[in-house]
mmCIF file of C-alpha atoms in Angstrom:
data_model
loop_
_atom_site.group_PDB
_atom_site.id
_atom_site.type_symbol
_atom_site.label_atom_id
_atom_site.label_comp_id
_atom_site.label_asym_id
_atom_site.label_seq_id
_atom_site.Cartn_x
_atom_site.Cartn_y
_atom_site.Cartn_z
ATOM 1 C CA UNK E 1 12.544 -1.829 25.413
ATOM 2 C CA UNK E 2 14.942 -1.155 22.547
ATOM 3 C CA UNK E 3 12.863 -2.934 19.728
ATOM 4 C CA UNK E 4 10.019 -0.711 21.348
ATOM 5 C CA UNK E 5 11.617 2.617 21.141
ATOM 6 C CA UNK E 6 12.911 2.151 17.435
ATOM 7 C CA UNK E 7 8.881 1.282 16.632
ATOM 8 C CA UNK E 8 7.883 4.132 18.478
ATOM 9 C CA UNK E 9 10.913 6.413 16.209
ATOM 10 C CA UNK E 10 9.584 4.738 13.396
ATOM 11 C CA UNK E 11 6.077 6.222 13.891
ATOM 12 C CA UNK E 12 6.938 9.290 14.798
ATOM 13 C CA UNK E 13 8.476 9.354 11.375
ATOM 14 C CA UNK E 14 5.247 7.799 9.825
ATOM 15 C CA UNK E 15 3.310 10.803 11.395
ATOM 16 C CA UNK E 16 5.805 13.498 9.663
ATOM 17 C CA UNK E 17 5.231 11.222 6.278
ATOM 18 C CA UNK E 18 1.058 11.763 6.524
ATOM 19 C CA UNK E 19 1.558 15.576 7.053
ATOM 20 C CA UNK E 20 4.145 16.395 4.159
ATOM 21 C CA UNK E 21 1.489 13.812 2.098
ATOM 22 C CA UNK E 22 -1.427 16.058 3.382
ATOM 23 C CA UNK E 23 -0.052 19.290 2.890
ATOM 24 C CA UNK E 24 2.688 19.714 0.548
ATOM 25 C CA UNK E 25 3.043 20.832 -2.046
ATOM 26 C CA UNK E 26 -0.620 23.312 -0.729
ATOM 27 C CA UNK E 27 0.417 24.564 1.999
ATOM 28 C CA UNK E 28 3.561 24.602 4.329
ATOM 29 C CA UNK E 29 4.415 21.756 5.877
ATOM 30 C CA UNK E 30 5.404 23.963 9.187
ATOM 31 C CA UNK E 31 2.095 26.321 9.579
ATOM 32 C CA UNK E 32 -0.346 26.478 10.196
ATOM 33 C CA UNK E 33 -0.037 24.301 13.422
ATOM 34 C CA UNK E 34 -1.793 20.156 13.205
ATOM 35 C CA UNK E 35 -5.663 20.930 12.932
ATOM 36 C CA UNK E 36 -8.762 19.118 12.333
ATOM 37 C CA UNK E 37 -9.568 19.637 8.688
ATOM 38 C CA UNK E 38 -13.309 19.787 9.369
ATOM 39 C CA UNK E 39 -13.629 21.399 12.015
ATOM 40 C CA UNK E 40 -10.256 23.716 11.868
ATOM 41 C CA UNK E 41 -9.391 23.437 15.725
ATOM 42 C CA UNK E 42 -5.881 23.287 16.759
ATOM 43 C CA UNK E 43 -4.952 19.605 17.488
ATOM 44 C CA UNK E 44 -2.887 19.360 20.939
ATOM 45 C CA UNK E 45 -0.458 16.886 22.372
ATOM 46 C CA UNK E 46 -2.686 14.200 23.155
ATOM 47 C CA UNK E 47 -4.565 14.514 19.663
ATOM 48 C CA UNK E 48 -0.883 14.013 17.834
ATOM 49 C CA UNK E 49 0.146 10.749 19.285
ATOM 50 C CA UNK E 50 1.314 8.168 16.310
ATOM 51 C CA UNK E 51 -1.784 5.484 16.273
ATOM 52 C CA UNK E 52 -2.545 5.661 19.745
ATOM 53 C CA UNK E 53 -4.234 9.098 19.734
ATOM 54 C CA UNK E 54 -6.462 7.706 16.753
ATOM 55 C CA UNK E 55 -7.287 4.220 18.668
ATOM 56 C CA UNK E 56 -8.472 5.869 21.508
ATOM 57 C CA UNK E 57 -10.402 8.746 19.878
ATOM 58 C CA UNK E 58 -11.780 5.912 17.518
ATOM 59 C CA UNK E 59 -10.722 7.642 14.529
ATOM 60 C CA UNK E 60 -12.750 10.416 15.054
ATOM 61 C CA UNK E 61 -12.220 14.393 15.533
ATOM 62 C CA UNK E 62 -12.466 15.105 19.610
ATOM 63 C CA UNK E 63 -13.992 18.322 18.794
ATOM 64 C CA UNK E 64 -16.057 18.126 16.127
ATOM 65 C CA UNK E 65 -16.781 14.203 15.411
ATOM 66 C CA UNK E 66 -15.564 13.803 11.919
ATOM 67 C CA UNK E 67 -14.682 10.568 10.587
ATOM 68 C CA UNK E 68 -10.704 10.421 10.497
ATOM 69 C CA UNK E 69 -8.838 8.282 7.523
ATOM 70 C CA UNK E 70 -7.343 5.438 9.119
ATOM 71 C CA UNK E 71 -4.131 5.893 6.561
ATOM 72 C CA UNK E 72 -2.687 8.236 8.988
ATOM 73 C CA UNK E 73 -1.946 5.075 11.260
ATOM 74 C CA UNK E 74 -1.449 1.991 8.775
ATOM 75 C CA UNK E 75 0.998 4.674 7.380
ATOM 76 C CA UNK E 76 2.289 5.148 11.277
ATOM 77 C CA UNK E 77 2.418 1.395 11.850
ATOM 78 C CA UNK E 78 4.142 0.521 8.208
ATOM 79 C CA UNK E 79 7.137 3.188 9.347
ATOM 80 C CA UNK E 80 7.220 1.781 12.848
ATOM 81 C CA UNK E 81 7.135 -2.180 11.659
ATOM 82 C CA UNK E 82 10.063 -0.806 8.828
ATOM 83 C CA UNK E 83 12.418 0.695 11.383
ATOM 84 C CA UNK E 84 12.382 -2.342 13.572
ATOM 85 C CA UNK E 85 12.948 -5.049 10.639
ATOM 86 C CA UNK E 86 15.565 -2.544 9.993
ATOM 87 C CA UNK E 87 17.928 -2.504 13.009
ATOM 88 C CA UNK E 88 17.066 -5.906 13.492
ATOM 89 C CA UNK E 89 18.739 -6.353 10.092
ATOM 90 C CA UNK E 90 16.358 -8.795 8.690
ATOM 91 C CA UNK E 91 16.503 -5.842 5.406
ATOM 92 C CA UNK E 92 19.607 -3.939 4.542
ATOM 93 C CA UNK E 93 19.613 0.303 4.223
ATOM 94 C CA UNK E 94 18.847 0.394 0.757
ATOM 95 C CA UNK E 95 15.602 -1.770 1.366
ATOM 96 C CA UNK E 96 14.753 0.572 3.901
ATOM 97 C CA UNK E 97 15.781 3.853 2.239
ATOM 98 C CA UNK E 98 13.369 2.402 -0.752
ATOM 99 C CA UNK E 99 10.648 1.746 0.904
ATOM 100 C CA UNK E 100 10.407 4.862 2.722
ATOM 101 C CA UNK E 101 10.113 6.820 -0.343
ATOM 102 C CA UNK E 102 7.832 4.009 -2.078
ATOM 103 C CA UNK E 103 4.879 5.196 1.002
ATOM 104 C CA UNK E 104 5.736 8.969 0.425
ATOM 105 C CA UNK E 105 5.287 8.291 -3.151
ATOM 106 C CA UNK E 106 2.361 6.129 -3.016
ATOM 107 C CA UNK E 107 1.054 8.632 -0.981
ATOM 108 C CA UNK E 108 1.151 11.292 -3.196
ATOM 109 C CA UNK E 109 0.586 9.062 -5.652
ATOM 110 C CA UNK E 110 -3.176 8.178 -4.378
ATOM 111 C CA UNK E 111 -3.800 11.294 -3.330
ATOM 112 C CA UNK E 112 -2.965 13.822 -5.935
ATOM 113 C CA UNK E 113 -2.534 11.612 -8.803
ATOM 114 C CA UNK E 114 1.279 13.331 -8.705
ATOM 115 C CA UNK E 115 4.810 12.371 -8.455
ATOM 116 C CA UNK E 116 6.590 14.082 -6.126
ATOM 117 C CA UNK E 117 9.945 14.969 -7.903
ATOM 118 C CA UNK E 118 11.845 16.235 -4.773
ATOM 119 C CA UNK E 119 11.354 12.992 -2.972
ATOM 120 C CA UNK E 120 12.951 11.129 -6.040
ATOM 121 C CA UNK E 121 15.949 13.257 -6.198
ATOM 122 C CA UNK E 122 16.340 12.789 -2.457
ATOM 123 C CA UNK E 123 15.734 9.328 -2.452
ATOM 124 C CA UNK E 124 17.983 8.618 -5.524
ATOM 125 C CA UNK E 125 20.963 10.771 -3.850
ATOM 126 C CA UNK E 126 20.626 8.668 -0.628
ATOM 127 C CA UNK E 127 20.220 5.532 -2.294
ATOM 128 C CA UNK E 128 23.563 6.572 -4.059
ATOM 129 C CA UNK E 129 25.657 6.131 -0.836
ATOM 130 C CA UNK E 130 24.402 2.840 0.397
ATOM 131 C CA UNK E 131 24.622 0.900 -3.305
ATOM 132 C CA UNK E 132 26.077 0.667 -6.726
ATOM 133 C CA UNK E 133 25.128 2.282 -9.597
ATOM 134 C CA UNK E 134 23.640 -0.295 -11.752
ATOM 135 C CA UNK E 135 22.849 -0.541 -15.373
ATOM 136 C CA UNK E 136 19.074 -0.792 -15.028
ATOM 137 C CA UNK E 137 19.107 2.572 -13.040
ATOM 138 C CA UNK E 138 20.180 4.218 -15.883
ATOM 139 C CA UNK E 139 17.700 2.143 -18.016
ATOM 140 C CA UNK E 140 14.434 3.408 -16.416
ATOM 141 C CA UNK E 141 15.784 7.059 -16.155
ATOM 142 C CA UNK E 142 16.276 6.731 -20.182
ATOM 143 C CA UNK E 143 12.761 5.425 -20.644
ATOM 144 C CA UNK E 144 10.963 8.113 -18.200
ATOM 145 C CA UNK E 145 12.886 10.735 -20.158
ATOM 146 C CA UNK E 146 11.328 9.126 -23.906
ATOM 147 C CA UNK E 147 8.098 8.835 -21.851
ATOM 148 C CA UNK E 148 7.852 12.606 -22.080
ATOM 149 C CA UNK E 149 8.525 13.050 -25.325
ATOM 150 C CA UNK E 150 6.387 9.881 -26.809
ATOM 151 C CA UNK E 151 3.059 8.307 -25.698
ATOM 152 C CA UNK E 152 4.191 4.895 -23.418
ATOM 153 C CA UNK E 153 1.834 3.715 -21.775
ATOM 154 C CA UNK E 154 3.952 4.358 -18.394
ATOM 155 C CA UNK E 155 4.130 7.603 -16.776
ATOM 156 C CA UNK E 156 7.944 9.146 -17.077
ATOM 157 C CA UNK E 157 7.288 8.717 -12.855
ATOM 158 C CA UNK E 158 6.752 4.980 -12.772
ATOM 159 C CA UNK E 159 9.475 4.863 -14.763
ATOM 160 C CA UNK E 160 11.800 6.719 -12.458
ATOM 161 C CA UNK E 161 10.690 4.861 -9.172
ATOM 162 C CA UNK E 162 11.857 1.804 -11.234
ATOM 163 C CA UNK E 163 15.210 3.321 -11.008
ATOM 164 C CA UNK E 164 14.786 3.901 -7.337
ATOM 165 C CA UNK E 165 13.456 0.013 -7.482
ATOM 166 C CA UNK E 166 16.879 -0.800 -9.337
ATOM 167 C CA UNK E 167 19.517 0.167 -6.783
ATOM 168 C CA UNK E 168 18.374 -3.245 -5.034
ATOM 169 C CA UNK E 169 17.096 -5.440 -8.029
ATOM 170 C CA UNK E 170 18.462 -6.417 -11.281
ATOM 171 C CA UNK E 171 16.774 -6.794 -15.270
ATOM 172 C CA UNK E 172 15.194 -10.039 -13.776
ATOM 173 C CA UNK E 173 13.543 -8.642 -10.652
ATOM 174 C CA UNK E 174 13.305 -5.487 -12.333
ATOM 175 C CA UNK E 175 11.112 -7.579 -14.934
ATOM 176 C CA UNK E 176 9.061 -9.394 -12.717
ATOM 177 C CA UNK E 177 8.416 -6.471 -10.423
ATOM 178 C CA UNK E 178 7.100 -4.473 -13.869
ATOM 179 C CA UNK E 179 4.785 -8.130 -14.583
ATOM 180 C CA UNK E 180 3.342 -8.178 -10.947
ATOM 181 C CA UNK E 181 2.415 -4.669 -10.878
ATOM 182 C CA UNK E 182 0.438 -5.020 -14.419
ATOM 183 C CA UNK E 183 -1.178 -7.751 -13.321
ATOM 184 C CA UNK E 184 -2.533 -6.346 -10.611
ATOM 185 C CA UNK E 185 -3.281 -2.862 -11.842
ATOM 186 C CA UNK E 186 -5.046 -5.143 -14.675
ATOM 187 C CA UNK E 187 -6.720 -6.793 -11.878
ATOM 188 C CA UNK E 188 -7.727 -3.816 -10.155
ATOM 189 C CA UNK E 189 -9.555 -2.551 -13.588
ATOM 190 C CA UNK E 190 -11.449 -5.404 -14.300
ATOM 191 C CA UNK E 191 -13.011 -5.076 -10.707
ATOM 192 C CA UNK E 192 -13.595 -1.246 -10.124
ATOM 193 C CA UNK E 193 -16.511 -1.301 -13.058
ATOM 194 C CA UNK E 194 -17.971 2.187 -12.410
ATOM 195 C CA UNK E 195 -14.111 3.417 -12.850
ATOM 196 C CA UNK E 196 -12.879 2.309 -15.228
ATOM 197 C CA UNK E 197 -13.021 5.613 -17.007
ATOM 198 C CA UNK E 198 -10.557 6.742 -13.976
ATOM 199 C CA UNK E 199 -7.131 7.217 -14.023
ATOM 200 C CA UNK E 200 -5.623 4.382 -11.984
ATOM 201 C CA UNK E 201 -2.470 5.175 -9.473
ATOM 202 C CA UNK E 202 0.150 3.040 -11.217
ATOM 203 C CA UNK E 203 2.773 3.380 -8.197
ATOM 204 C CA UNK E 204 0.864 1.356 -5.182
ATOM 205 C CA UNK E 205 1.247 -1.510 -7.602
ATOM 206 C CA UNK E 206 4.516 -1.276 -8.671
ATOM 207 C CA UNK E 207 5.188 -1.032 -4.923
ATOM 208 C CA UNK E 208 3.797 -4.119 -4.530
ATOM 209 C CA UNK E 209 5.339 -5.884 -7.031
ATOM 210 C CA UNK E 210 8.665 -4.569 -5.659
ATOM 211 C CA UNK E 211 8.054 -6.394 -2.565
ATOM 212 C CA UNK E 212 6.656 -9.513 -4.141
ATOM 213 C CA UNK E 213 9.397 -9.703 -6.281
ATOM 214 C CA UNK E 214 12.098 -9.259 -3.438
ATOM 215 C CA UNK E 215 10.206 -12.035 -1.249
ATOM 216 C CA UNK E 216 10.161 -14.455 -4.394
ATOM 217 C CA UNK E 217 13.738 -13.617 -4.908
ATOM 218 C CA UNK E 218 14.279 -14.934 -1.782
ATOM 219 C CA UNK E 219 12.590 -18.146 -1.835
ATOM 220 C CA UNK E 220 13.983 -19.610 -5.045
ATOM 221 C CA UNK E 221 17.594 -18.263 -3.242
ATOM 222 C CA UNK E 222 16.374 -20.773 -0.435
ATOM 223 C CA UNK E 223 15.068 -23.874 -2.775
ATOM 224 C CA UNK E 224 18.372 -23.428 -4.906
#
């Protein structure tokens, strides 16, 4: 019952996560009241229920029929499945406190093209209480400032969710995160032909390669 009410917390906090990602920085995140984009009617209890309300309606708009996203609840379920490994203590605050900001971010990231600076600072001054300053921290904030003053091939943000990315990974992971993320943003290129005159969101993959990185880290820990 426990494990089940920190899931259902972590939802509710996945559901707060898709409406700051659909609305800021447009509109407030307070008013106008949950509404069907389409359609514009005022969503009610029942409509606002973290993944259920979108199983049963079958991802679709009660009043109007519109296809729904289904990001709203692998966003829900990610927060949910995050708290739990979380007081179970399989992954320590700073994991935690990363990764929530890495699906804000991402979020943003896919959506708008953007990084949200407010969620960094946030993040970073969090982060600050439940680990060390380290030296690659300080690293990646020094490179995302050159980035906007020179022409890297990184955006100054991928460079500063690095630092996020270094308050629970040293120059190794740091370096094999960076390597796992261009290979699969490389990846993603060569397969998305008809875009590859697009700008490609850089942070999903880095996000990725984060956790990749952290897993491998702990498998070579186990072999040694």
């Amino acid at each position: 019952m426990t494990i089940f009410f920190i899931f259902t917390v972590g939802t509710v906090w996945g559901s707060f996560f898709g409406l700051v990602i659909d609305r800021f920085p447009d509109t407030s995140i307070i008013r106008p009241r949950s509404h069907c984009g389409q359609c514009g009617q005022t969503l009610i209890w029942r409509d606002l229920i973290p993944i259920v309300s979108q199983f049963i309606s079958q991802a679709k708009c009660r009043y109007c029929g519109v296809k729904l996203t289904h990001w709203y609840s692998i966003l829900e379920w990610l927060c949910g499945c995050l708290f739990v490994i979380g007081w179970l203590e399989k992954v320590d605050l700073t994991f935690c406190l990363i990764c929530l900001a890495s699906f804000l971010m991402v979020g943003f990231d896919l959506k708008n093209h953007a990084f949200p600076l407010w969620i960094w600072t946030i993040s970073f001054l969090l982060l600050s209480f439940t680990s060390p300053y380290k030296s690659p921290i300080f690293f990646c904030i020094l490179l995302a400032i050159l980035t906007e003053f020179s022409s890297l091939k990184m955006g100054s943000g991928d460079w500063l969710y690095l630092a996020l990315v270094s308050f629970s990974a040293d120059f190794f992971q740091l370096t094999l995160c960076l390597f796992l993320a261009s290979l699969g943003g490389l990846l993603y290129y060569a397969l998305k032909i008809k875009q590859k005159k697009a700008e490609i969101p850089f942070l999903p993959f880095l996000f990725i390669g984060y956790l990749c990185s952290m897993r491998m880290m702990t498998i070579f820990s186990i072999l040694d």
